Coordinates of N, CA and C in Angstrom, one line a residue:
M517 N 83.5 74.3 86.4 CA 83.3 75.0 85.2 C 82.9 73.9 84.1
T518 N 81.8 74.0 83.4 CA 81.4 73.2 82.4 C 82.2 73.4 81.2
R519 N 82.5 72.2 80.5 CA 83.3 72.4 79.2 C 82.6 71.7 78.1
S520 N 82.6 72.2 77.0 CA 82.1 71.6 75.8 C 83.3 71.2 75.0
L521 N 83.4 69.9 74.9 CA 84.6 69.4 74.1 C 84.1 69.0 72.7
T522 N 85.0 69.3 71.8 CA 84.6 69.0 70.4 C 84.7 67.5 70.2
T523 N 84.2 67.0 69.1 CA 84.2 65.6 68.8 C 85.7 65.2 68.5
A524 N 86.5 66.0 67.9 CA 87.9 65.8 67.7 C 88.6 65.6 69.0
V525 N 88.3 66.4 69.8 CA 89.0 66.4 71.2 C 88.7 65.1 72.0
K526 N 87.4 64.8 71.9 CA 86.9 63.5 72.6 C 87.6 62.3 71.9
T527 N 87.7 62.4 70.6 CA 88.4 61.1 69.9 C 89.7 61.1 70.3
E528 N 90.5 62.2 70.3 CA 92.0 62.1 70.8 C 92.1 61.7 72.1
L529 N 91.2 62.1 73.1 CA 91.3 61.6 74.5 C 91.1 60.2 74.6
A530 N 90.3 59.5 73.7 CA 90.1 58.1 73.7 C 91.3 57.3 73.3
T531 N 92.3 58.0 72.5 CA 93.3 57.2 71.9 C 94.5 56.7 72.9
N532 N 94.5 57.3 74.1 CA 95.6 57.0 75.1 C 97.0 57.4 74.5
D533 N 97.0 58.2 73.5 CA 98.2 58.9 73.1 C 98.0 60.4 73.1
I534 N 97.8 60.9 74.4 CA 97.5 62.3 74.5 C 98.7 63.2 74.7
R535 N 98.8 64.1 74.0 CA 99.9 65.1 74.0 C 99.4 66.5 74.2
P536 N 99.1 66.8 75.5 CA 98.5 68.1 75.9 C 99.6 69.3 75.8
I537 N 99.0 70.5 75.5 CA 99.8 71.7 75.5 C 98.9 72.7 76.0
H538 N 99.6 73.8 76.4 CA 98.8 75.0 76.9 C 99.0 76.2 76.0
L539 N 97.9 76.9 75.9 CA 97.9 78.2 75.1 C 97.5 79.3 76.1
I540 N 98.4 80.1 76.3 CA 98.3 81.1 77.6 C 98.4 82.6 76.9
T541 N 97.3 83.3 77.4 CA 97.3 84.8 77.0 C 97.4 85.6 78.2
I542 N 98.5 86.5 78.3 CA 98.5 87.4 79.4 C 98.1 88.7 79.0
G543 N 97.1 89.3 79.5 CA 96.5 90.6 79.0 C 97.2 91.8 79.4
F544 N 98.6 91.9 79.4 CA 99.3 93.1 79.6 C 98.8 94.1 78.6
S545 N 99.3 95.4 78.7 CA 98.9 96.4 77.7 C 99.2 96.0 76.3
T546 N 100.3 95.3 76.0 CA 100.5 94.7 74.9 C 100.5 93.1 75.2
P547 N 99.4 92.4 74.8 CA 99.1 91.0 75.2 C 100.4 90.1 74.8
V548 N 100.6 89.2 75.7 CA 101.6 88.2 75.4 C 100.9 86.8 75.2
N549 N 101.1 86.1 74.2 CA 100.6 84.8 73.9 C 101.7 83.7 73.9
L550 N 101.7 82.9 74.9 CA 102.8 81.9 74.9 C 102.2 80.4 74.9
T551 N 103.1 79.5 74.5 CA 102.7 78.1 74.6 C 103.8 77.2 75.2
D552 N 103.6 76.3 75.8 CA 104.6 75.3 76.4 C 105.0 74.3 75.3
C553 N 104.5 74.5 74.1 CA 104.8 73.5 73.0 C 106.1 73.9 72.6
A554 N 106.8 72.9 71.9 CA 108.2 73.2 71.4 C 108.2 74.0 70.2
F555 N 107.1 74.3 69.6 CA 107.1 75.2 68.4 C 105.8 76.1 68.4
P556 N 105.8 77.1 67.8 CA 104.7 78.1 67.7 C 103.4 77.4 67.2
L557 N 102.3 77.9 67.8 CA 101.0 77.4 67.4 C 100.0 78.5 67.0
T558 N 99.2 78.2 66.0 CA 98.1 79.3 65.7 C 96.8 78.7 66.0
S559 N 96.0 79.3 66.7 CA 94.6 78.9 67.1 C 93.7 80.1 67.1
S560 N 92.4 79.8 66.9 CA 91.4 80.8 67.0 C 90.5 80.7 68.3
V561 N 91.1 80.2 69.4 CA 90.2 79.9 70.5 C 89.6 81.2 71.1
S562 N 90.4 82.3 70.9 CA 89.8 83.5 71.4 C 88.9 84.3 70.5
G563 N 88.6 83.7 69.4 CA 87.6 84.3 68.4 C 88.3 84.8 67.1
S564 N 89.6 85.0 67.3 CA 90.4 85.5 66.1 C 91.6 84.7 66.1
S565 N 92.3 84.6 64.9 CA 93.5 83.8 64.8 C 94.6 84.4 65.6
V566 N 95.2 83.6 66.4 CA 96.3 84.1 67.3 C 97.5 83.1 67.2
T567 N 98.7 83.7 67.1 CA 99.8 82.8 67.2 C 100.5 82.7 68.6
Y568 N 100.5 81.6 69.2 CA 101.2 81.5 70.5 C 102.6 81.1 70.3
T569 N 103.5 81.9 70.9 CA 104.9 81.7 70.8 C 105.4 80.7 71.6
A570 N 106.3 79.7 71.1 CA 106.9 78.7 71.9 C 107.9 79.5 72.7
S571 N 108.0 79.3 74.1 CA 108.8 80.0 74.9 C 109.4 79.2 75.9
S572 N 110.7 79.3 76.0 CA 111.4 78.6 77.1 C 111.3 79.4 78.4
F573 N 110.9 80.6 78.3 CA 110.6 81.5 79.5 C 109.4 81.1 80.3
L574 N 108.5 80.3 79.7 CA 107.4 79.8 80.5 C 107.8 78.6 81.3
L575 N 107.9 78.8 82.6 CA 108.6 77.8 83.5 C 107.6 76.8 84.1
N576 N 106.4 77.4 84.6 CA 105.5 76.5 85.2 C 104.1 77.1 85.3
I577 N 103.1 76.3 85.4 CA 101.7 76.6 85.7 C 101.4 75.7 87.0
T578 N 101.1 76.3 88.0 CA 100.8 75.5 89.3 C 99.4 74.9 89.0
N579 N 99.3 73.8 89.7 CA 97.9 73.1 89.7 C 96.9 74.0 90.5
F580 N 95.7 73.9 90.1 CA 94.7 74.5 90.8 C 93.5 73.5 90.9
T581 N 92.6 73.9 91.8 CA 91.4 73.0 91.9 C 90.1 73.7 91.5
E582 N 89.2 72.9 91.1 CA 88.0 73.5 90.8 C 86.9 73.0 91.8
E583 N 86.0 73.9 92.3 CA 85.0 73.7 93.3 C 83.7 73.8 92.8
T584 N 82.9 73.1 93.4 CA 81.4 73.3 93.0 C 80.8 74.5 93.8
D585 N 81.4 74.8 94.9 CA 81.0 76.1 95.7 C 81.6 77.3 95.0
I586 N 81.0 78.5 95.5 CA 81.6 79.7 95.0 C 82.8 80.0 95.9
T587 N 83.9 79.8 95.4 CA 85.2 80.0 96.1 C 86.3 80.7 95.2
K588 N 87.2 81.3 95.9 CA 88.3 81.9 95.1 C 89.4 80.9 94.8
T589 N 89.6 80.7 93.5 CA 90.6 79.8 93.2 C 91.9 80.6 92.6
S590 N 93.0 80.1 92.6 CA 94.2 80.8 92.1 C 95.1 79.7 91.5
L591 N 96.0 80.3 90.6 CA 97.0 79.5 90.1 C 98.3 80.5 89.9
G592 N 99.4 79.9 89.9 CA 100.7 80.6 89.8 C 101.2 80.3 88.4
L593 N 101.7 81.4 87.7 CA 102.3 81.3 86.4 C 103.7 81.8 86.5
S594 N 104.6 81.0 86.4 CA 106.1 81.3 86.5 C 106.7 81.6 85.2
L595 N 107.4 82.7 85.1 CA 108.1 83.0 83.8 C 109.5 83.4 84.2
S596 N 110.4 82.9 83.3 CA 111.8 83.2 83.6 C 112.1 84.8 83.5
G597 N 112.9 85.3 84.5 CA 113.3 86.6 84.4 C 114.5 86.9 83.5
A598 N 115.0 85.9 82.9 CA 116.1 86.0 82.0 C 115.8 87.0 80.9
D599 N 114.5 87.0 80.4 CA 114.1 87.9 79.5 C 113.5 89.0 80.3
Q600 N 114.2 90.2 80.3 CA 113.8 91.3 81.2 C 112.5 91.9 80.8
T601 N 112.0 91.5 79.6 CA 110.7 92.1 79.1 C 109.6 91.9 80.2
F602 N 109.3 90.7 80.6 CA 108.3 90.5 81.6 C 108.6 91.3 82.9
I603 N 109.7 91.2 83.5 CA 109.9 92.1 84.7 C 109.7 93.6 84.5
S604 N 110.2 94.1 83.4 CA 110.0 95.4 83.1 C 108.6 95.8 82.9
T605 N 107.8 94.8 82.3 CA 106.3 95.1 82.1 C 105.6 95.2 83.6
V606 N 105.9 94.2 84.4 CA 105.2 94.2 85.7 C 105.6 95.4 86.7
L607 N 106.8 95.8 86.5 CA 107.3 97.0 87.3 C 106.9 98.3 86.7
S608 N 106.6 98.4 85.5 CA 106.3 99.7 84.9 C 104.8 99.9 84.6
E609 N 104.0 98.8 84.6 CA 102.6 98.9 84.3 C 101.7 98.5 85.5
N610 N 100.6 99.0 85.5 CA 99.6 98.5 86.5 C 98.9 97.2 86.0
I611 N 99.5 96.1 86.4 CA 99.0 94.8 85.8 C 97.9 94.2 86.6
T612 N 97.6 94.6 87.9 CA 96.5 94.2 88.6 C 95.2 94.2 87.9
N613 N 94.5 93.0 87.9 CA 93.4 92.9 87.2 C 93.4 92.6 85.7
D614 N 94.6 92.4 85.1 CA 94.8 92.0 83.7 C 94.4 90.7 83.6
V615 N 93.6 90.3 82.5 CA 93.0 89.0 82.3 C 94.1 88.1 81.8
V616 N 94.1 86.8 82.4 CA 94.9 85.7 82.0 C 94.0 84.5 81.7
T617 N 94.1 83.9 80.4 CA 93.5 82.8 80.0 C 94.5 81.7 79.7
V618 N 94.1 80.5 80.2 CA 94.9 79.4 79.9 C 93.9 78.2 79.1
F619 N 94.3 77.9 78.0 CA 93.6 76.9 77.2 C 94.4 75.6 77.2
R620 N 93.7 74.5 77.2 CA 94.6 73.3 77.0 C 94.1 72.7 75.6
G621 N 95.1 72.4 74.8 CA 94.9 71.7 73.6 C 95.6 70.4 73.5
L622 N 95.3 69.9 72.4 CA 95.9 68.4 72.2 C 96.5 68.5 70.8
L623 N 97.7 67.8 70.8 CA 98.4 67.7 69.4 C 98.1 66.3 68.9
A624 N 97.9 66.4 67.5 CA 97.7 65.0 66.7 C 99.1 64.5 66.4
D625 N 99.1 63.4 65.8 CA 100.4 62.6 65.4 C 101.3 63.5 64.6
D626 N 100.6 64.3 63.7 CA 101.5 65.1 62.8 C 101.9 66.5 63.4
N627 N 101.7 66.7 64.7 CA 102.0 67.9 65.4 C 101.0 69.1 65.1
T628 N 99.9 68.8 64.6 CA 98.9 69.8 64.4 C 98.1 69.9 65.5
L629 N 97.5 71.1 65.8 CA 96.6 71.3 66.9 C 95.2 70.8 66.6
I630 N 94.8 70.0 67.5 CA 93.3 69.3 67.3 C 92.3 70.5 67.5
A631 N 91.4 70.6 66.7 CA 90.4 71.7 66.7 C 89.8 72.0 68.1
D632 N 89.8 73.1 68.4 CA 89.1 73.7 69.5 C 89.7 73.3 70.9
P633 N 90.8 73.8 71.3 CA 91.3 73.6 72.7 C 90.3 74.2 73.6
F634 N 90.3 73.7 74.8 CA 89.2 74.2 75.8 C 89.7 75.1 76.8
L635 N 88.9 75.8 77.3 CA 89.3 76.8 78.5 C 89.5 76.1 79.7
L636 N 90.8 76.1 80.2 CA 91.1 75.4 81.4 C 90.9 76.4 82.6
Y637 N 91.4 77.7 82.4 CA 91.3 78.7 83.6 C 91.3 80.0 83.0
K638 N 90.5 80.9 83.6 CA 90.5 82.3 83.2 C 90.3 83.1 84.6
G639 N 91.3 84.1 84.6 CA 91.2 84.8 85.9 C 92.0 86.1 85.7
N640 N 92.2 86.9 86.8 CA 92.8 88.2 86.8 C 94.1 88.1 87.6
I641 N 95.1 88.9 87.2 CA 96.3 89.0 88.0 C 96.1 89.7 89.3
E642 N 96.3 89.1 90.4 CA 96.2 89.6 91.7 C 97.5 90.3 92.2
G643 N 98.5 89.7 91.8 CA 99.8 90.2 92.2 C 100.9 89.4 91.6
F644 N 102.2 89.8 91.9 CA 103.3 89.1 91.3 C 104.5 89.0 92.4
N645 N 105.4 88.2 92.1 CA 106.5 88.1 93.0 C 107.8 87.8 92.1
I646 N 108.9 88.5 92.4 CA 110.0 88.4 91.6 C 111.1 87.8 92.7
S647 N 111.6 86.6 92.2 CA 112.5 85.9 93.1 C 113.9 85.7 92.3
E648 N 114.9 86.2 92.9 CA 116.2 86.3 92.2 C 117.3 85.7 93.0
T649 N 118.1 84.8 92.5 CA 119.2 84.2 93.0 C 120.4 84.4 92.2
E650 N 121.5 83.8 92.5 CA 122.8 83.9 91.6 C 122.6 83.4 90.4
K651 N 121.7 82.3 90.3 CA 121.7 81.5 89.1 C 120.3 81.6 88.3
A652 N 119.3 82.2 88.9 CA 118.0 82.3 88.3 C 117.2 83.5 88.7
S653 N 116.3 83.8 87.9 CA 115.4 85.0 88.1 C 114.0 84.5 87.7
V654 N 113.0 84.6 88.6 CA 111.7 84.0 88.3 C 110.7 85.1 88.7
L655 N 109.8 85.3 87.8 CA 108.6 86.1 87.9 C 107.4 85.2 88.0
T656 N 106.7 85.3 89.2 CA 105.5 84.5 89.4 C 104.3 85.5 89.4
L657 N 103.3 85.1 88.6 CA 102.2 86.0 88.5 C 101.1 85.1 89.3
T658 N 100.4 85.7 90.2 CA 99.3 85.0 91.0 C 98.0 85.5 90.3
V659 N 97.4 84.5 89.7 CA 96.1 84.7 88.9 C 95.0 84.2 89.7
V660 N 94.0 84.9 90.0 CA 92.8 84.5 90.8 C 91.6 84.6 89.9
S661 N 90.6 83.7 90.3 CA 89.3 83.5 89.6 C 88.5 84.9 89.8
H662 N 87.4 84.9 89.0 CA 86.6 86.2 89.2 C 85.8 86.1 90.4
W663 N 85.8 85.1 91.1 CA 85.2 85.1 92.5 C 86.0 85.8 93.5
A664 N 87.3 86.3 93.2 CA 88.1 86.9 94.2 C 87.5 88.1 95.0
D665 N 86.7 88.8 94.2 CA 86.2 90.0 94.9 C 84.8 89.8 95.1
F666 N 84.3 88.6 95.4 CA 82.9 88.4 95.6 C 82.5 88.9 96.9
D667 N 83.3 88.9 98.0 CA 83.0 89.5 99.3 C 83.3 91.0 99.4
K668 N 83.9 91.6 98.5 CA 84.3 92.9 98.5 C 83.1 93.8 98.6
K669 N 83.1 94.8 99.5 CA 82.0 95.9 99.7 C 82.3 97.0 98.8
N670 N 81.7 97.2 97.7 CA 82.0 98.4 96.9 C 81.5 99.7 97.6
G671 N 82.2 100.7 97.3 CA 81.7 102.0 97.8 C 82.2 102.2 99.3
R672 N 82.9 101.3 99.9 CA 83.3 101.5 101.3 C 84.7 102.1 101.2
K673 N 85.0 102.9 102.2 CA 86.2 103.6 102.2 C 86.8 103.5 103.7
T674 N 88.2 103.7 103.7 CA 88.7 103.5 105.1 C 88.9 104.8 105.8
N675 N 87.8 105.5 105.9 CA 87.8 106.7 106.7 C 86.6 106.9 107.6
N676 N 86.6 107.7 108.6 CA 85.7 107.7 109.6 C 84.2 108.1 109.1
T677 N 84.1 108.9 108.1 CA 82.8 109.3 107.5 C 82.1 108.0 106.9
S678 N 82.8 107.3 106.1 CA 82.2 106.0 105.6 C 81.9 105.0 106.9
Q679 N 82.7 104.9 107.7 CA 82.5 104.0 108.8 C 81.2 104.4 109.5
Q680 N 81.1 105.7 109.8 CA 79.9 106.2 110.5 C 78.6 106.1 109.8
R681 N 78.7 106.0 108.5 CA 77.5 105.8 107.7 C 76.9 104.4 107.9
F682 N 77.8 103.4 108.0 CA 77.3 102.1 108.2 C 77.2 101.7 109.6
F683 N 78.0 102.2 110.5 CA 78.1 101.8 111.9 C 78.3 103.1 112.7
S684 N 77.1 103.8 113.1 CA 77.1 105.1 113.6 C 77.8 105.2 115.1
T685 N 77.9 104.1 115.8 CA 78.6 104.2 117.1 C 80.0 103.8 117.0
D686 N 80.6 103.3 115.9 CA 81.9 102.7 115.8 C 82.9 104.0 115.6
V687 N 83.9 104.1 116.5 CA 84.8 105.2 116.3 C 86.2 104.6 115.9
G688 N 86.2 103.4 115.5 CA 87.5 102.8 115.1 C 88.3 103.4 113.9
M689 N 87.7 104.2 113.1 CA 88.2 104.9 112.0 C 88.6 106.4 112.3
D690 N 88.5 106.9 113.6 CA 88.6 108.2 113.9 C 89.9 108.7 113.5
F691 N 91.0 108.0 113.6 CA 92.4 108.3 113.3 C 93.0 107.5 112.2
S692 N 92.1 107.0 111.4 CA 92.7 106.2 110.2 C 93.7 106.9 109.4
S693 N 93.3 108.3 109.1 CA 94.2 109.0 108.1 C 95.5 109.1 108.7
Q694 N 95.6 109.2 110.1 CA 97.0 109.4 110.7 C 97.8 108.1 110.8
T695 N 97.1 107.0 110.9 CA 97.9 105.7 111.1 C 97.7 104.7 110.0
V696 N 97.4 105.3 108.8 CA 97.2 104.4 107.6 C 98.4 103.5 107.3
L697 N 99.6 103.9 107.6 CA 100.8 103.2 107.3 C 101.0 102.0 108.3
D698 N 100.4 102.1 109.5 CA 100.6 101.1 110.5 C 99.7 100.1 110.5
I699 N 98.6 100.2 109.7 CA 97.4 99.2 109.7 C 97.6 98.3 108.6
K700 N 97.4 97.0 108.8 CA 97.5 96.0 107.8 C 96.2 95.7 107.3
W701 N 95.8 96.2 106.1 CA 94.5 96.1 105.6 C 94.3 94.7 104.9
G702 N 93.1 94.2 104.8 CA 92.9 92.9 104.1 C 92.8 91.8 105.1
R703 N 92.6 90.7 104.5 CA 92.5 89.4 105.2 C 93.9 88.9 105.6
A704 N 93.9 88.2 106.7 CA 95.2 87.7 107.2 C 95.6 86.4 106.4

């Protein structure tokens, strides 16, 4: 992904006193704006002024790689389940394909946000996992790049009529409606 860095960001990167922060927007039906900074920050990276809430519930953003080839990339975004709001949201809403953006910003010496954080990652929620122990509850969102559906064949259905349309001699879907619970769909 090519990035245009502002002069202010380039100057700060050259100082060797880099203080990076993340500005994260999770596109639930009511969007959630979080930062891993110790205090709230306001930025207009998304086109309008948005306040990103400092949250101790933001636990981790996994590393991800960038490729020059067209490939599916993903990252994990871990949130504490101590605030039941996040768990309630993922269990009660259809969050699949909600957009997540992660911007990286830099703080100046006076704790102000240096102009124009850059887009680090943008993707859609593919799924989630809730992990609970006696001492912790963690919600992990799996966010995938827009290339995740690149190989998907639109318009295809898992029934015999659709299969016959593309492969007239294949009878593999004759009983698909009866065995749909036993078949593991998707990639291994």
